[in-house]
C-alpha cells in the first residue's frame, strides 16, 4: 500500500512514459495536449466559423482519453499520493520567493498566493493569467504543438522541429522567470 500512498520515483514514472510513447508509435498515433483543445473546439462546432477547426475530429477521439487520464491522474496524485515531505525546495528559491512577496510553499510545489484560489481575487493576477494564457495558446499554435507534444512525442521521434520548439520553450521560460517575472511581482 506504500506504493499508492507516496509519490512515484522518477525512474518508474519515466519508464511508464517511455512505454506509452512506444505504444503510441507502434499504433501510429501522436501525443499532445494542445491538439485536444482543437478537437474539443471542433466537437463544439467551431469548424463552421474557422477552417482550422474544420476536420474529422472522430479520428482524434482516442486522444481525449489523454485529457481525462491527466485530470484523473492529477486528482489521484493530489488526494492520495501527496507526500509533502519529499518536496524539498532549495532555500535560495524560498528566499527569492519571499523577496518577491510570496510565502514559502510549505510542502507544496508553488506558493498558494500564486497558484491557489487567491490568484483569482486579484485583478493583477487575473490579467497575468489571461495574457499568459493567450501567449501560451499563440505559442503552441505557432510551434505546431505544446511542450508535452514536442518534448515527449516529437523528441522521442527525433524530429528536428520538436528540438527547435523545445529549445524555444525553455529560452522563453528562462526569459520570463529571470527578467519579466521580477518586473511583474
PDB file of C-alpha atoms in Angstrom:
ATOM      1  CA  UNK A   1       0.000   0.000   0.000  1.00  0.00           C
ATOM      2  CA  UNK A   2       3.007   2.333   0.404  1.00  0.00           C
ATOM      3  CA  UNK A   3       3.373   2.355  -3.390  1.00  0.00           C
ATOM      4  CA  UNK A   4      -0.040   4.010  -3.715  1.00  0.00           C
ATOM      5  CA  UNK A   5       0.267   6.469  -0.798  1.00  0.00           C
ATOM      6  CA  UNK A   6       3.536   8.070  -1.845  1.00  0.00           C
ATOM      7  CA  UNK A   7       4.777   9.856  -4.928  1.00  0.00           C
ATOM      8  CA  UNK A   8       6.333   7.627  -7.541  1.00  0.00           C
ATOM      9  CA  UNK A   9      10.032   7.799  -8.287  1.00  0.00           C
ATOM     10  CA  UNK A  10      11.300   9.427 -11.451  1.00  0.00           C
ATOM     11  CA  UNK A  11      12.604   6.144 -12.859  1.00  0.00           C
ATOM     12  CA  UNK A  12       9.216   4.420 -12.573  1.00  0.00           C
ATOM     13  CA  UNK A  13       7.299   7.398 -13.974  1.00  0.00           C
ATOM     14  CA  UNK A  14       9.849   7.913 -16.764  1.00  0.00           C
ATOM     15  CA  UNK A  15       9.747   4.231 -17.662  1.00  0.00           C
ATOM     16  CA  UNK A  16       5.940   4.336 -17.887  1.00  0.00           C
ATOM     17  CA  UNK A  17       6.045   7.435 -20.121  1.00  0.00           C
ATOM     18  CA  UNK A  18       8.537   5.585 -22.356  1.00  0.00           C
ATOM     19  CA  UNK A  19       6.231   2.562 -22.599  1.00  0.00           C
ATOM     20  CA  UNK A  20       3.287   4.802 -23.536  1.00  0.00           C
ATOM     21  CA  UNK A  21       5.387   6.517 -26.236  1.00  0.00           C
ATOM     22  CA  UNK A  22       6.415   3.140 -27.681  1.00  0.00           C
ATOM     23  CA  UNK A  23       2.762   2.052 -27.786  1.00  0.00           C
ATOM     24  CA  UNK A  24       1.728   5.299 -29.496  1.00  0.00           C
ATOM     25  CA  UNK A  25       4.484   4.916 -32.087  1.00  0.00           C
ATOM     26  CA  UNK A  26       3.514   1.280 -32.648  1.00  0.00           C
ATOM     27  CA  UNK A  27      -0.143   2.206 -33.244  1.00  0.00           C
ATOM     28  CA  UNK A  28       0.772   5.228 -35.399  1.00  0.00           C
ATOM     29  CA  UNK A  29      -0.660   7.809 -33.021  1.00  0.00           C
ATOM     30  CA  UNK A  30       0.809  11.136 -31.911  1.00  0.00           C
ATOM     31  CA  UNK A  31       0.561  12.623 -28.458  1.00  0.00           C
ATOM     32  CA  UNK A  32      -0.031  16.214 -27.418  1.00  0.00           C
ATOM     33  CA  UNK A  33      -2.331  18.143 -25.148  1.00  0.00           C
ATOM     34  CA  UNK A  34      -2.907  21.212 -27.348  1.00  0.00           C
ATOM     35  CA  UNK A  35      -4.307  19.038 -30.144  1.00  0.00           C
ATOM     36  CA  UNK A  36      -7.075  18.038 -27.724  1.00  0.00           C
ATOM     37  CA  UNK A  37      -8.175  21.657 -27.492  1.00  0.00           C
ATOM     38  CA  UNK A  38      -8.508  21.724 -31.278  1.00  0.00           C
ATOM     39  CA  UNK A  39     -10.546  18.505 -31.143  1.00  0.00           C
ATOM     40  CA  UNK A  40     -12.841  19.898 -28.414  1.00  0.00           C
ATOM     41  CA  UNK A  41     -13.378  23.117 -30.391  1.00  0.00           C
ATOM     42  CA  UNK A  42     -14.215  21.064 -33.475  1.00  0.00           C
ATOM     43  CA  UNK A  43     -16.695  18.953 -31.496  1.00  0.00           C
ATOM     44  CA  UNK A  44     -18.306  22.172 -30.227  1.00  0.00           C
ATOM     45  CA  UNK A  45     -18.839  23.336 -33.827  1.00  0.00           C
ATOM     46  CA  UNK A  46     -16.065  25.903 -34.243  1.00  0.00           C
ATOM     47  CA  UNK A  47     -15.349  24.419 -37.691  1.00  0.00           C
ATOM     48  CA  UNK A  48     -18.407  26.247 -39.007  1.00  0.00           C
ATOM     49  CA  UNK A  49     -16.659  29.566 -38.356  1.00  0.00           C
ATOM     50  CA  UNK A  50     -12.913  28.871 -38.520  1.00  0.00           C
ATOM     51  CA  UNK A  51     -11.402  26.497 -41.074  1.00  0.00           C
ATOM     52  CA  UNK A  52      -8.628  25.392 -38.679  1.00  0.00           C
ATOM     53  CA  UNK A  53     -11.260  23.557 -36.618  1.00  0.00           C
ATOM     54  CA  UNK A  54     -12.956  22.022 -39.664  1.00  0.00           C
ATOM     55  CA  UNK A  55     -11.553  18.491 -39.694  1.00  0.00           C
ATOM     56  CA  UNK A  56     -12.709  14.940 -38.984  1.00  0.00           C
ATOM     57  CA  UNK A  57     -12.433  15.028 -35.201  1.00  0.00           C
ATOM     58  CA  UNK A  58     -13.786  11.489 -34.725  1.00  0.00           C
ATOM     59  CA  UNK A  59     -10.391  10.063 -35.693  1.00  0.00           C
ATOM     60  CA  UNK A  60      -8.887  12.023 -32.763  1.00  0.00           C
ATOM     61  CA  UNK A  61     -11.373  10.900 -30.097  1.00  0.00           C
ATOM     62  CA  UNK A  62      -8.852   8.497 -28.584  1.00  0.00           C
ATOM     63  CA  UNK A  63      -6.636  11.449 -27.616  1.00  0.00           C
ATOM     64  CA  UNK A  64      -9.415  12.886 -25.438  1.00  0.00           C
ATOM     65  CA  UNK A  65      -8.746   9.923 -23.149  1.00  0.00           C
ATOM     66  CA  UNK A  66      -5.358  11.552 -22.514  1.00  0.00           C
ATOM     67  CA  UNK A  67      -7.115  14.649 -21.133  1.00  0.00           C
ATOM     68  CA  UNK A  68      -9.422  12.533 -18.979  1.00  0.00           C
ATOM     69  CA  UNK A  69      -6.446  10.483 -17.780  1.00  0.00           C
ATOM     70  CA  UNK A  70      -4.429  13.603 -16.949  1.00  0.00           C
ATOM     71  CA  UNK A  71      -7.333  15.019 -14.954  1.00  0.00           C
ATOM     72  CA  UNK A  72      -7.953  11.734 -13.150  1.00  0.00           C
ATOM     73  CA  UNK A  73      -4.227  11.237 -12.550  1.00  0.00           C
ATOM     74  CA  UNK A  74      -3.901  14.751 -11.165  1.00  0.00           C
ATOM     75  CA  UNK A  75      -6.819  14.166  -8.817  1.00  0.00           C
ATOM     76  CA  UNK A  76      -5.388  10.862  -7.580  1.00  0.00           C
ATOM     77  CA  UNK A  77      -1.918  12.368  -7.155  1.00  0.00           C
ATOM     78  CA  UNK A  78      -3.174  15.344  -5.139  1.00  0.00           C
ATOM     79  CA  UNK A  79      -5.654  13.470  -2.973  1.00  0.00           C
ATOM     80  CA  UNK A  80      -3.989  10.088  -2.491  1.00  0.00           C
ATOM     81  CA  UNK A  81      -0.288  10.334  -3.336  1.00  0.00           C
ATOM     82  CA  UNK A  82       0.678  13.744  -1.948  1.00  0.00           C
ATOM     83  CA  UNK A  83       3.586  13.467   0.459  1.00  0.00           C
ATOM     84  CA  UNK A  84       4.845  16.944   1.332  1.00  0.00           C
ATOM     85  CA  UNK A  85       7.955  15.543   2.996  1.00  0.00           C
ATOM     86  CA  UNK A  86       9.617  14.853  -0.352  1.00  0.00           C
ATOM     87  CA  UNK A  87       9.074  18.359  -1.759  1.00  0.00           C
ATOM     88  CA  UNK A  88      12.413  19.921  -0.916  1.00  0.00           C
ATOM     89  CA  UNK A  89      12.928  23.332  -2.480  1.00  0.00           C
ATOM     90  CA  UNK A  90      16.309  24.976  -2.374  1.00  0.00           C
ATOM     91  CA  UNK A  91      16.451  27.511   0.476  1.00  0.00           C
ATOM     92  CA  UNK A  92      17.640  30.132  -2.042  1.00  0.00           C
ATOM     93  CA  UNK A  93      14.434  29.605  -4.030  1.00  0.00           C
ATOM     94  CA  UNK A  94      12.321  30.092  -0.904  1.00  0.00           C
ATOM     95  CA  UNK A  95      14.303  33.252  -0.049  1.00  0.00           C
ATOM     96  CA  UNK A  96      13.804  34.612  -3.584  1.00  0.00           C
ATOM     97  CA  UNK A  97      10.059  33.932  -3.370  1.00  0.00           C
ATOM     98  CA  UNK A  98       9.899  35.769  -0.045  1.00  0.00           C
ATOM     99  CA  UNK A  99      11.808  38.728  -1.534  1.00  0.00           C
ATOM    100  CA  UNK A 100       9.099  38.924  -4.208  1.00  0.00           C
ATOM    101  CA  UNK A 101       6.408  38.852  -1.518  1.00  0.00           C
ATOM    102  CA  UNK A 102       5.334  35.214  -1.756  1.00  0.00           C
ATOM    103  CA  UNK A 103       5.048  32.908   1.218  1.00  0.00           C
ATOM    104  CA  UNK A 104       7.116  29.722   1.476  1.00  0.00           C
ATOM    105  CA  UNK A 105       5.414  26.832  -0.337  1.00  0.00           C
ATOM    106  CA  UNK A 106       5.260  24.767   2.902  1.00  0.00           C
ATOM    107  CA  UNK A 107       5.500  21.354   1.265  1.00  0.00           C
ATOM    108  CA  UNK A 108       3.811  22.364  -1.978  1.00  0.00           C
ATOM    109  CA  UNK A 109       5.498  22.917  -5.304  1.00  0.00           C
ATOM    110  CA  UNK A 110       4.271  26.513  -5.595  1.00  0.00           C
ATOM    111  CA  UNK A 111       3.005  29.252  -3.291  1.00  0.00           C
ATOM    112  CA  UNK A 112      -0.740  29.265  -2.672  1.00  0.00           C
ATOM    113  CA  UNK A 113      -0.979  33.012  -3.361  1.00  0.00           C
ATOM    114  CA  UNK A 114       0.479  32.495  -6.822  1.00  0.00           C
ATOM    115  CA  UNK A 115      -1.350  29.333  -7.899  1.00  0.00           C
ATOM    116  CA  UNK A 116      -4.235  28.995  -5.423  1.00  0.00           C
ATOM    117  CA  UNK A 117      -7.726  30.452  -5.350  1.00  0.00           C
ATOM    118  CA  UNK A 118      -6.324  33.765  -4.077  1.00  0.00           C
ATOM    119  CA  UNK A 119      -4.938  34.409  -7.568  1.00  0.00           C
ATOM    120  CA  UNK A 120      -8.489  34.749  -8.905  1.00  0.00           C
ATOM    121  CA  UNK A 121      -9.279  37.566  -6.474  1.00  0.00           C
ATOM    122  CA  UNK A 122      -6.543  39.890  -7.704  1.00  0.00           C
ATOM    123  CA  UNK A 123      -7.127  41.900 -10.906  1.00  0.00           C
ATOM    124  CA  UNK A 124      -3.354  41.933 -11.497  1.00  0.00           C
ATOM    125  CA  UNK A 125      -3.143  38.134 -11.281  1.00  0.00           C
ATOM    126  CA  UNK A 126      -6.213  37.722 -13.500  1.00  0.00           C
ATOM    127  CA  UNK A 127      -4.576  39.951 -16.127  1.00  0.00           C
ATOM    128  CA  UNK A 128      -1.314  37.984 -15.895  1.00  0.00           C
ATOM    129  CA  UNK A 129      -3.205  34.679 -16.238  1.00  0.00           C
ATOM    130  CA  UNK A 130      -5.270  35.942 -19.186  1.00  0.00           C
ATOM    131  CA  UNK A 131      -2.313  37.417 -21.087  1.00  0.00           C
ATOM    132  CA  UNK A 132      -0.157  34.389 -20.248  1.00  0.00           C
ATOM    133  CA  UNK A 133      -2.869  32.031 -21.487  1.00  0.00           C
ATOM    134  CA  UNK A 134      -3.203  33.927 -24.764  1.00  0.00           C
ATOM    135  CA  UNK A 135       0.574  33.887 -25.276  1.00  0.00           C
ATOM    136  CA  UNK A 136       0.775  30.170 -24.485  1.00  0.00           C
ATOM    137  CA  UNK A 137      -2.073  29.446 -26.906  1.00  0.00           C
ATOM    138  CA  UNK A 138      -0.435  31.530 -29.629  1.00  0.00           C
ATOM    139  CA  UNK A 139       2.957  29.894 -28.977  1.00  0.00           C
ATOM    140  CA  UNK A 140       1.533  26.385 -29.078  1.00  0.00           C
ATOM    141  CA  UNK A 141      -0.248  27.125 -32.362  1.00  0.00           C
ATOM    142  CA  UNK A 142       2.804  28.849 -33.865  1.00  0.00           C
ATOM    143  CA  UNK A 143       5.121  25.990 -32.824  1.00  0.00           C
ATOM    144  CA  UNK A 144       2.691  23.369 -34.130  1.00  0.00           C
ATOM    145  CA  UNK A 145       2.204  21.839 -30.690  1.00  0.00           C
ATOM    146  CA  UNK A 146       2.755  22.235 -26.988  1.00  0.00           C
ATOM    147  CA  UNK A 147       5.573  21.286 -24.654  1.00  0.00           C
ATOM    148  CA  UNK A 148       4.169  17.825 -23.977  1.00  0.00           C
ATOM    149  CA  UNK A 149       3.744  17.014 -27.656  1.00  0.00           C
ATOM    150  CA  UNK A 150       7.135  18.322 -28.745  1.00  0.00           C
ATOM    151  CA  UNK A 151       9.214  17.367 -25.692  1.00  0.00           C
ATOM    152  CA  UNK A 152       7.778  13.895 -25.190  1.00  0.00           C
ATOM    153  CA  UNK A 153       6.459  12.695 -28.542  1.00  0.00           C
ATOM    154  CA  UNK A 154       8.398  14.794 -31.046  1.00  0.00           C
ATOM    155  CA  UNK A 155      11.768  14.423 -29.356  1.00  0.00           C
ATOM    156  CA  UNK A 156      11.263  10.665 -28.957  1.00  0.00           C
ATOM    157  CA  UNK A 157      10.695  10.531 -32.729  1.00  0.00           C
ATOM    158  CA  UNK A 158      13.878  12.597 -33.288  1.00  0.00           C
ATOM    159  CA  UNK A 159      12.008  15.416 -35.047  1.00  0.00           C
ATOM    160  CA  UNK A 160      14.234  18.465 -35.568  1.00  0.00           C
ATOM    161  CA  UNK A 161      11.258  20.860 -35.421  1.00  0.00           C
ATOM    162  CA  UNK A 162      10.440  19.489 -31.959  1.00  0.00           C
ATOM    163  CA  UNK A 163      14.009  20.106 -30.826  1.00  0.00           C
ATOM    164  CA  UNK A 164      13.745  23.707 -32.065  1.00  0.00           C
ATOM    165  CA  UNK A 165      10.386  24.158 -30.345  1.00  0.00           C
ATOM    166  CA  UNK A 166      11.631  22.737 -27.023  1.00  0.00           C
ATOM    167  CA  UNK A 167      14.702  24.996 -27.100  1.00  0.00           C
ATOM    168  CA  UNK A 168      12.367  27.943 -27.770  1.00  0.00           C
ATOM    169  CA  UNK A 169      10.049  26.923 -24.914  1.00  0.00           C
ATOM    170  CA  UNK A 170      12.949  26.753 -22.471  1.00  0.00           C
ATOM    171  CA  UNK A 171      14.539  30.014 -23.621  1.00  0.00           C
ATOM    172  CA  UNK A 172      11.154  31.727 -23.300  1.00  0.00           C
ATOM    173  CA  UNK A 173      10.691  30.274 -19.824  1.00  0.00           C
ATOM    174  CA  UNK A 174      14.130  31.468 -18.740  1.00  0.00           C
ATOM    175  CA  UNK A 175      13.462  34.966 -20.081  1.00  0.00           C
ATOM    176  CA  UNK A 176      10.114  35.032 -18.289  1.00  0.00           C
ATOM    177  CA  UNK A 177      11.353  33.891 -14.894  1.00  0.00           C
ATOM    178  CA  UNK A 178      14.590  35.903 -14.828  1.00  0.00           C
ATOM    179  CA  UNK A 179      13.526  39.165 -16.487  1.00  0.00           C
ATOM    180  CA  UNK A 180       9.739  39.593 -16.777  1.00  0.00           C
ATOM    181  CA  UNK A 181       8.544  37.888 -13.577  1.00  0.00           C
ATOM    182  CA  UNK A 182      10.568  40.173 -11.245  1.00  0.00           C
ATOM    183  CA  UNK A 183       9.132  43.241 -13.011  1.00  0.00           C
ATOM    184  CA  UNK A 184       5.550  41.976 -12.629  1.00  0.00           C
ATOM    185  CA  UNK A 185       5.927  40.977  -8.999  1.00  0.00           C
TER     186      UNK A 185
END
